[in-house]
Amino acid sequence: MRTAVISGGAGGLGRALAERLQARGYRTILLDLNVDGLDETACQLPIACDLTDPEQLAAAKGLILRDCPSIDLVIYNAGITQIGAFSDMQESTHRKVFEVNYFSATALASALLQPVRAAGGTHLAISSVAGFAPLFHRTSYAASKHALEGFFKSLRSEEAPHGVRCQIAAPSFVATNVGNAQLRADGTSRPGAAPDGVDYMTAEQAADAIVRGLDRRAPLIPVGRVALLAWWINSLSPRLFQHLMERNIRDA
């Protein structure tokens, strides 16, 4: 049985990805802050873990490797968003977004580097359109996703000699927490809750597109129509993309 580790596994997209992988014969290990409501079964192991806490990550690694010395797939899905002007943002907010979106992913990648090499497996980072293009009122979020993409694109070259792939999925707006943002005083909130989104897709639709991209071994997987258009427009004319993005998002 192949093994997949999914961070943010209790969220909407994490669960949708787990369901599709389980249908393909994977055992999925789901890491999240709160795994209440996730059953442990023969093909699913939920583990409560704050990936920004080194001790909790080490404990989770021990549980994973106890039964799974090799890992076929790691999906870096855990994340938070930030909505608001940079001029109103505290430095601690900027750092918190990076701790969750970037540093927790690199810490997990480090922890599971050897098991993924043992399987000749895949690292799959869940980025965003904001990982390759600007997004209004998302300075910290966009910066963290740009950093995430830079890391895994660079890691790709290092891990290729070990038979390991690094892929990046870039969804546009996935409606996983609309109406349940749990907005905090520092401006951070759960992903998938943005009120200014364009052409929302469901977690199930996004998961289907991501799995298809995995099958194609695509280095970058634009997830959804908006993401694909954004990638092409931003590649051809960053100025035009900035104008269109501001027109659609600024006044939403």
mmCIF file of C-alpha atoms in Angstrom:
data_model
loop_
_atom_site.group_PDB
_atom_site.id
_atom_site.type_symbol
_atom_site.label_atom_id
_atom_site.label_comp_id
_atom_site.label_asym_id
_atom_site.label_seq_id
_atom_site.Cartn_x
_atom_site.Cartn_y
_atom_site.Cartn_z
ATOM 1 C CA MET A 1 0.000 0.000 0.000
ATOM 2 C CA ARG A 2 1.347 3.398 -0.979
ATOM 3 C CA THR A 3 1.524 6.101 1.679
ATOM 4 C CA ALA A 4 0.666 9.798 1.432
ATOM 5 C CA VAL A 5 1.153 12.420 4.134
ATOM 6 C CA ILE A 6 -1.140 15.463 3.916
ATOM 7 C CA SER A 7 -0.619 18.529 6.092
ATOM 8 C CA GLY A 8 -3.788 20.494 6.714
ATOM 9 C CA GLY A 9 -5.472 17.128 6.300
ATOM 10 C CA ALA A 10 -8.565 17.999 8.341
ATOM 11 C CA GLY A 11 -9.548 20.906 6.101
ATOM 12 C CA GLY A 12 -11.825 20.777 3.092
ATOM 13 C CA LEU A 13 -9.138 20.418 0.431
ATOM 14 C CA GLY A 14 -7.064 18.070 2.601
ATOM 15 C CA ARG A 15 -10.014 15.751 3.111
ATOM 16 C CA ALA A 16 -10.981 15.848 -0.565
ATOM 17 C CA LEU A 17 -7.435 14.917 -1.570
ATOM 18 C CA ALA A 18 -7.359 12.130 1.023
ATOM 19 C CA GLU A 19 -10.590 10.647 -0.311
ATOM 20 C CA ARG A 20 -9.264 10.545 -3.856
ATOM 21 C CA LEU A 21 -5.958 9.027 -2.842
ATOM 22 C CA GLN A 22 -7.638 6.425 -0.646
ATOM 23 C CA ALA A 23 -9.781 5.433 -3.631
ATOM 24 C CA ARG A 24 -6.517 4.767 -5.456
ATOM 25 C CA GLY A 25 -5.224 2.489 -2.730
ATOM 26 C CA TYR A 26 -3.192 4.952 -0.666
ATOM 27 C CA ARG A 27 -2.950 5.000 3.089
ATOM 28 C CA THR A 28 -3.234 8.658 4.030
ATOM 29 C CA ILE A 29 -1.690 10.222 7.115
ATOM 30 C CA LEU A 30 -3.501 13.457 7.931
ATOM 31 C CA LEU A 31 -1.673 16.117 9.952
ATOM 32 C CA ASP A 32 -3.587 19.054 11.387
ATOM 33 C CA LEU A 33 -3.971 21.165 14.513
ATOM 34 C CA ASN A 34 -7.297 19.510 15.271
ATOM 35 C CA VAL A 35 -8.197 16.098 13.883
ATOM 36 C CA ASP A 36 -11.484 15.670 15.761
ATOM 37 C CA GLY A 37 -14.003 13.963 13.507
ATOM 38 C CA LEU A 38 -11.365 12.092 11.502
ATOM 39 C CA ASP A 39 -11.553 8.352 12.061
ATOM 40 C CA GLU A 40 -8.508 6.120 12.212
ATOM 41 C CA THR A 41 -8.960 3.294 9.721
ATOM 42 C CA ALA A 42 -6.803 0.857 7.783
ATOM 43 C CA CYS A 43 -6.286 3.525 5.132
ATOM 44 C CA GLN A 44 -6.322 6.690 7.268
ATOM 45 C CA LEU A 45 -4.268 7.861 10.236
ATOM 46 C CA PRO A 46 -5.075 11.303 11.693
ATOM 47 C CA ILE A 47 -2.330 12.924 13.787
ATOM 48 C CA ALA A 48 -2.841 16.155 15.733
ATOM 49 C CA CYS A 49 0.229 18.293 15.195
ATOM 50 C CA ASP A 50 1.244 21.947 15.157
ATOM 51 C CA LEU A 51 3.869 21.849 12.419
ATOM 52 C CA THR A 52 5.373 25.125 13.646
ATOM 53 C CA ASP A 53 6.300 23.371 16.937
ATOM 54 C CA PRO A 54 9.544 21.356 16.494
ATOM 55 C CA GLU A 55 8.701 18.952 19.334
ATOM 56 C CA GLN A 56 5.258 18.180 17.934
ATOM 57 C CA LEU A 57 6.705 17.697 14.457
ATOM 58 C CA ALA A 58 9.341 15.312 15.807
ATOM 59 C CA ALA A 59 6.653 13.307 17.608
ATOM 60 C CA ALA A 60 4.529 13.140 14.453
ATOM 61 C CA LYS A 61 7.544 12.022 12.427
ATOM 62 C CA GLY A 62 8.106 9.205 14.906
ATOM 63 C CA LEU A 63 4.500 8.028 14.533
ATOM 64 C CA ILE A 64 4.709 8.172 10.743
ATOM 65 C CA LEU A 65 8.011 6.320 10.400
ATOM 66 C CA ARG A 66 7.074 3.672 12.942
ATOM 67 C CA ASP A 67 4.955 1.966 10.297
ATOM 68 C CA CYS A 68 6.017 3.723 7.087
ATOM 69 C CA PRO A 69 9.770 3.776 6.446
ATOM 70 C CA SER A 70 9.109 5.081 2.946
ATOM 71 C CA ILE A 71 6.665 7.804 1.876
ATOM 72 C CA ASP A 72 5.312 7.937 -1.678
ATOM 73 C CA LEU A 73 3.731 11.385 -1.519
ATOM 74 C CA VAL A 74 3.802 14.402 0.781
ATOM 75 C CA ILE A 75 1.221 17.126 0.178
ATOM 76 C CA TYR A 76 2.031 20.465 1.814
ATOM 77 C CA ASN A 77 -1.490 21.814 2.200
ATOM 78 C CA ALA A 78 -1.457 23.488 5.650
ATOM 79 C CA GLY A 79 -1.816 27.232 5.511
ATOM 80 C CA ILE A 80 -3.514 30.416 6.614
ATOM 81 C CA THR A 81 -4.386 33.563 4.723
ATOM 82 C CA GLN A 82 -4.104 37.261 5.485
ATOM 83 C CA ILE A 83 -6.394 39.939 4.114
ATOM 84 C CA GLY A 84 -5.741 43.629 4.642
ATOM 85 C CA ALA A 85 -3.471 46.514 3.782
ATOM 86 C CA PHE A 86 0.226 46.215 4.569
ATOM 87 C CA SER A 87 0.049 49.673 6.159
ATOM 88 C CA ASP A 88 -2.293 48.266 8.805
ATOM 89 C CA MET A 89 -0.386 45.043 9.397
ATOM 90 C CA GLN A 90 1.724 44.199 12.411
ATOM 91 C CA GLU A 91 5.149 42.644 11.919
ATOM 92 C CA SER A 92 4.029 39.671 13.982
ATOM 93 C CA THR A 93 1.268 38.955 11.434
ATOM 94 C CA HIS A 94 3.771 38.870 8.582
ATOM 95 C CA ARG A 95 5.960 36.450 10.511
ATOM 96 C CA LYS A 96 3.025 34.246 11.522
ATOM 97 C CA VAL A 97 1.920 33.802 7.902
ATOM 98 C CA PHE A 98 5.438 32.752 6.970
ATOM 99 C CA GLU A 99 5.709 30.390 9.941
ATOM 100 C CA VAL A 100 2.598 28.500 8.851
ATOM 101 C CA ASN A 101 2.719 28.764 5.057
ATOM 102 C CA TYR A 102 6.453 28.494 4.458
ATOM 103 C CA PHE A 103 8.526 27.368 7.428
ATOM 104 C CA SER A 104 6.160 24.590 8.510
ATOM 105 C CA ALA A 105 6.342 23.182 4.974
ATOM 106 C CA THR A 106 10.125 23.289 4.806
ATOM 107 C CA ALA A 107 10.342 21.701 8.264
ATOM 108 C CA LEU A 108 8.048 18.861 7.170
ATOM 109 C CA ALA A 109 10.030 18.425 3.955
ATOM 110 C CA SER A 110 13.231 18.134 5.969
ATOM 111 C CA ALA A 111 11.673 15.618 8.356
ATOM 112 C CA LEU A 112 10.457 13.386 5.524
ATOM 113 C CA LEU A 113 13.250 13.927 2.997
ATOM 114 C CA GLN A 114 14.831 10.488 3.433
ATOM 115 C CA PRO A 115 11.553 8.488 3.504
ATOM 116 C CA VAL A 116 10.466 10.190 0.264
ATOM 117 C CA ARG A 117 13.830 9.379 -1.299
ATOM 118 C CA ALA A 118 13.421 5.760 -0.200
ATOM 119 C CA ALA A 119 10.174 5.535 -2.183
ATOM 120 C CA GLY A 120 11.294 7.629 -5.140
ATOM 121 C CA GLY A 121 8.253 9.677 -4.219
ATOM 122 C CA THR A 122 6.813 13.130 -4.734
ATOM 123 C CA HIS A 123 6.682 16.409 -2.829
ATOM 124 C CA LEU A 124 3.515 18.322 -3.793
ATOM 125 C CA ALA A 125 3.252 21.907 -2.555
ATOM 126 C CA ILE A 126 -0.192 23.526 -2.530
ATOM 127 C CA SER A 127 0.585 27.071 -3.519
ATOM 128 C CA SER A 128 -1.801 29.605 -5.065
ATOM 129 C CA VAL A 129 -2.158 31.997 -7.965
ATOM 130 C CA ALA A 130 -0.608 34.363 -5.412
ATOM 131 C CA GLY A 131 2.490 32.162 -5.562
ATOM 132 C CA PHE A 132 3.388 33.401 -9.051
ATOM 133 C CA ALA A 133 1.438 36.658 -9.310
ATOM 134 C CA PRO A 134 0.446 39.639 -7.117
ATOM 135 C CA LEU A 135 -2.829 39.708 -5.187
ATOM 136 C CA PHE A 136 -4.444 42.809 -3.716
ATOM 137 C CA HIS A 137 -4.450 43.065 0.104
ATOM 138 C CA ARG A 138 -2.449 39.819 0.421
ATOM 139 C CA THR A 139 1.146 41.027 0.769
ATOM 140 C CA SER A 140 2.141 38.481 3.426
ATOM 141 C CA TYR A 141 0.150 35.655 1.888
ATOM 142 C CA ALA A 142 1.531 36.261 -1.607
ATOM 143 C CA ALA A 143 5.075 36.591 -0.298
ATOM 144 C CA SER A 144 4.815 33.320 1.628
ATOM 145 C CA LYS A 145 3.476 31.476 -1.423
ATOM 146 C CA HIS A 146 6.181 32.969 -3.660
ATOM 147 C CA ALA A 147 8.726 31.685 -1.142
ATOM 148 C CA LEU A 148 7.078 28.249 -1.069
ATOM 149 C CA GLU A 149 7.255 27.979 -4.848
ATOM 150 C CA GLY A 150 10.878 29.145 -4.905
ATOM 151 C CA PHE A 151 11.812 26.518 -2.339
ATOM 152 C CA PHE A 152 10.205 23.554 -4.088
ATOM 153 C CA LYS A 153 11.317 24.633 -7.568
ATOM 154 C CA SER A 154 14.881 24.737 -6.254
ATOM 155 C CA LEU A 155 14.517 21.500 -4.289
ATOM 156 C CA ARG A 156 13.368 19.834 -7.533
ATOM 157 C CA SER A 157 16.886 19.980 -8.940
ATOM 158 C CA GLU A 158 18.450 18.585 -5.763
ATOM 159 C CA GLU A 159 16.038 15.670 -5.424
ATOM 160 C CA ALA A 160 15.833 14.619 -9.084
ATOM 161 C CA PRO A 161 18.995 12.459 -8.826
ATOM 162 C CA HIS A 162 17.206 10.498 -6.074
ATOM 163 C CA GLY A 163 14.228 9.804 -8.335
ATOM 164 C CA VAL A 164 12.070 12.286 -6.407
ATOM 165 C CA ARG A 165 9.673 14.742 -8.057
ATOM 166 C CA CYS A 166 8.655 18.155 -6.758
ATOM 167 C CA GLN A 167 5.335 19.433 -8.075
ATOM 168 C CA ILE A 168 3.420 22.603 -7.304
ATOM 169 C CA ALA A 169 -0.351 23.075 -7.478
ATOM 170 C CA ALA A 170 -1.640 26.633 -7.801
ATOM 171 C CA PRO A 171 -5.393 26.963 -7.151
ATOM 172 C CA SER A 172 -7.278 30.210 -7.557
ATOM 173 C CA PHE A 173 -10.168 30.612 -5.097
ATOM 174 C CA VAL A 174 -11.255 27.374 -3.398
ATOM 175 C CA ALA A 175 -14.389 27.831 -1.277
ATOM 176 C CA THR A 176 -13.470 25.705 1.723
ATOM 177 C CA ASN A 177 -14.302 28.111 4.562
ATOM 178 C CA VAL A 178 -16.768 30.664 3.199
ATOM 179 C CA GLY A 179 -18.716 31.918 6.202
ATOM 180 C CA ASN A 180 -16.229 30.294 8.587
ATOM 181 C CA ALA A 181 -13.159 32.488 8.257
ATOM 182 C CA GLN A 182 -12.412 32.558 11.995
ATOM 183 C CA LEU A 183 -10.829 35.960 11.414
ATOM 184 C CA ARG A 184 -8.300 36.855 14.077
ATOM 185 C CA ALA A 185 -7.361 40.274 15.391
ATOM 186 C CA ASP A 186 -4.026 40.110 13.550
ATOM 187 C CA GLY A 187 -5.781 39.856 10.161
ATOM 188 C CA THR A 188 -5.103 36.163 9.570
ATOM 189 C CA SER A 189 -7.883 33.711 8.851
ATOM 190 C CA ARG A 190 -8.575 30.248 7.550
ATOM 191 C CA PRO A 191 -7.900 29.781 3.821
ATOM 192 C CA GLY A 192 -10.767 29.547 1.393
ATOM 193 C CA ALA A 193 -12.842 32.188 3.158
ATOM 194 C CA ALA A 194 -12.037 35.277 1.106
ATOM 195 C CA PRO A 195 -15.090 37.492 0.467
ATOM 196 C CA ASP A 196 -13.492 38.997 -2.663
ATOM 197 C CA GLY A 197 -12.852 35.758 -4.542
ATOM 198 C CA VAL A 198 -13.428 35.289 -8.253
ATOM 199 C CA ASP A 199 -14.989 32.168 -9.794
ATOM 200 C CA TYR A 200 -14.870 29.960 -6.686
ATOM 201 C CA MET A 201 -14.408 26.208 -7.049
ATOM 202 C CA THR A 202 -15.248 23.509 -4.540
ATOM 203 C CA ALA A 203 -12.642 21.511 -2.659
ATOM 204 C CA GLU A 204 -13.711 18.449 -4.634
ATOM 205 C CA GLN A 205 -13.207 20.205 -7.967
ATOM 206 C CA ALA A 206 -9.786 21.425 -6.875
ATOM 207 C CA ALA A 207 -8.773 17.969 -5.637
ATOM 208 C CA ASP A 208 -9.779 16.388 -8.949
ATOM 209 C CA ALA A 209 -7.626 18.881 -10.869
ATOM 210 C CA ILE A 210 -4.672 18.375 -8.537
ATOM 211 C CA VAL A 211 -4.812 14.584 -8.842
ATOM 212 C CA ARG A 212 -4.943 14.868 -12.636
ATOM 213 C CA GLY A 213 -1.849 17.060 -12.490
ATOM 214 C CA LEU A 214 -0.121 14.492 -10.295
ATOM 215 C CA ASP A 215 -0.860 11.841 -12.901
ATOM 216 C CA ARG A 216 0.653 14.027 -15.632
ATOM 217 C CA ARG A 217 3.710 14.687 -13.458
ATOM 218 C CA ALA A 218 3.251 18.366 -14.274
ATOM 219 C CA PRO A 219 5.836 20.598 -12.565
ATOM 220 C CA LEU A 220 3.169 23.319 -12.118
ATOM 221 C CA ILE A 221 -0.525 22.505 -11.890
ATOM 222 C CA PRO A 222 -2.795 25.560 -12.387
ATOM 223 C CA VAL A 223 -5.996 24.536 -10.598
ATOM 224 C CA GLY A 224 -9.124 25.925 -12.206
ATOM 225 C CA ARG A 225 -9.947 28.178 -15.124
ATOM 226 C CA VAL A 226 -8.955 31.384 -13.339
ATOM 227 C CA ALA A 227 -5.593 29.953 -12.307
ATOM 228 C CA LEU A 228 -4.797 28.851 -15.859
ATOM 229 C CA LEU A 229 -5.768 32.229 -17.313
ATOM 230 C CA ALA A 230 -3.821 34.034 -14.597
ATOM 231 C CA TRP A 231 -0.703 32.006 -15.319
ATOM 232 C CA TRP A 232 -0.832 32.731 -19.051
ATOM 233 C CA ILE A 233 -1.678 36.423 -18.717
ATOM 234 C CA ASN A 234 0.909 37.048 -15.998
ATOM 235 C CA SER A 235 3.553 35.216 -18.059
ATOM 236 C CA LEU A 236 2.808 37.218 -21.194
ATOM 237 C CA SER A 237 2.092 40.621 -19.614
ATOM 238 C CA PRO A 238 2.564 41.178 -15.868
ATOM 239 C CA ARG A 239 1.276 44.744 -16.261
ATOM 240 C CA LEU A 240 -1.969 43.555 -17.848
ATOM 241 C CA PHE A 241 -2.414 40.931 -15.130
ATOM 242 C CA GLN A 242 -1.914 43.576 -12.415
ATOM 243 C CA HIS A 243 -4.551 45.778 -14.033
ATOM 244 C CA LEU A 244 -7.084 42.956 -14.384
ATOM 245 C CA MET A 245 -6.435 41.679 -10.868
ATOM 246 C CA GLU A 246 -6.947 45.125 -9.345
ATOM 247 C CA ARG A 247 -10.101 45.714 -11.382
ATOM 248 C CA ASN A 248 -11.631 42.434 -10.213
ATOM 249 C CA ILE A 249 -10.376 42.268 -6.626
ATOM 250 C CA ARG A 250 -9.918 45.823 -5.345
ATOM 251 C CA ASP A 251 -13.624 46.706 -5.402
ATOM 252 C CA ALA A 252 -14.993 43.243 -4.597
#
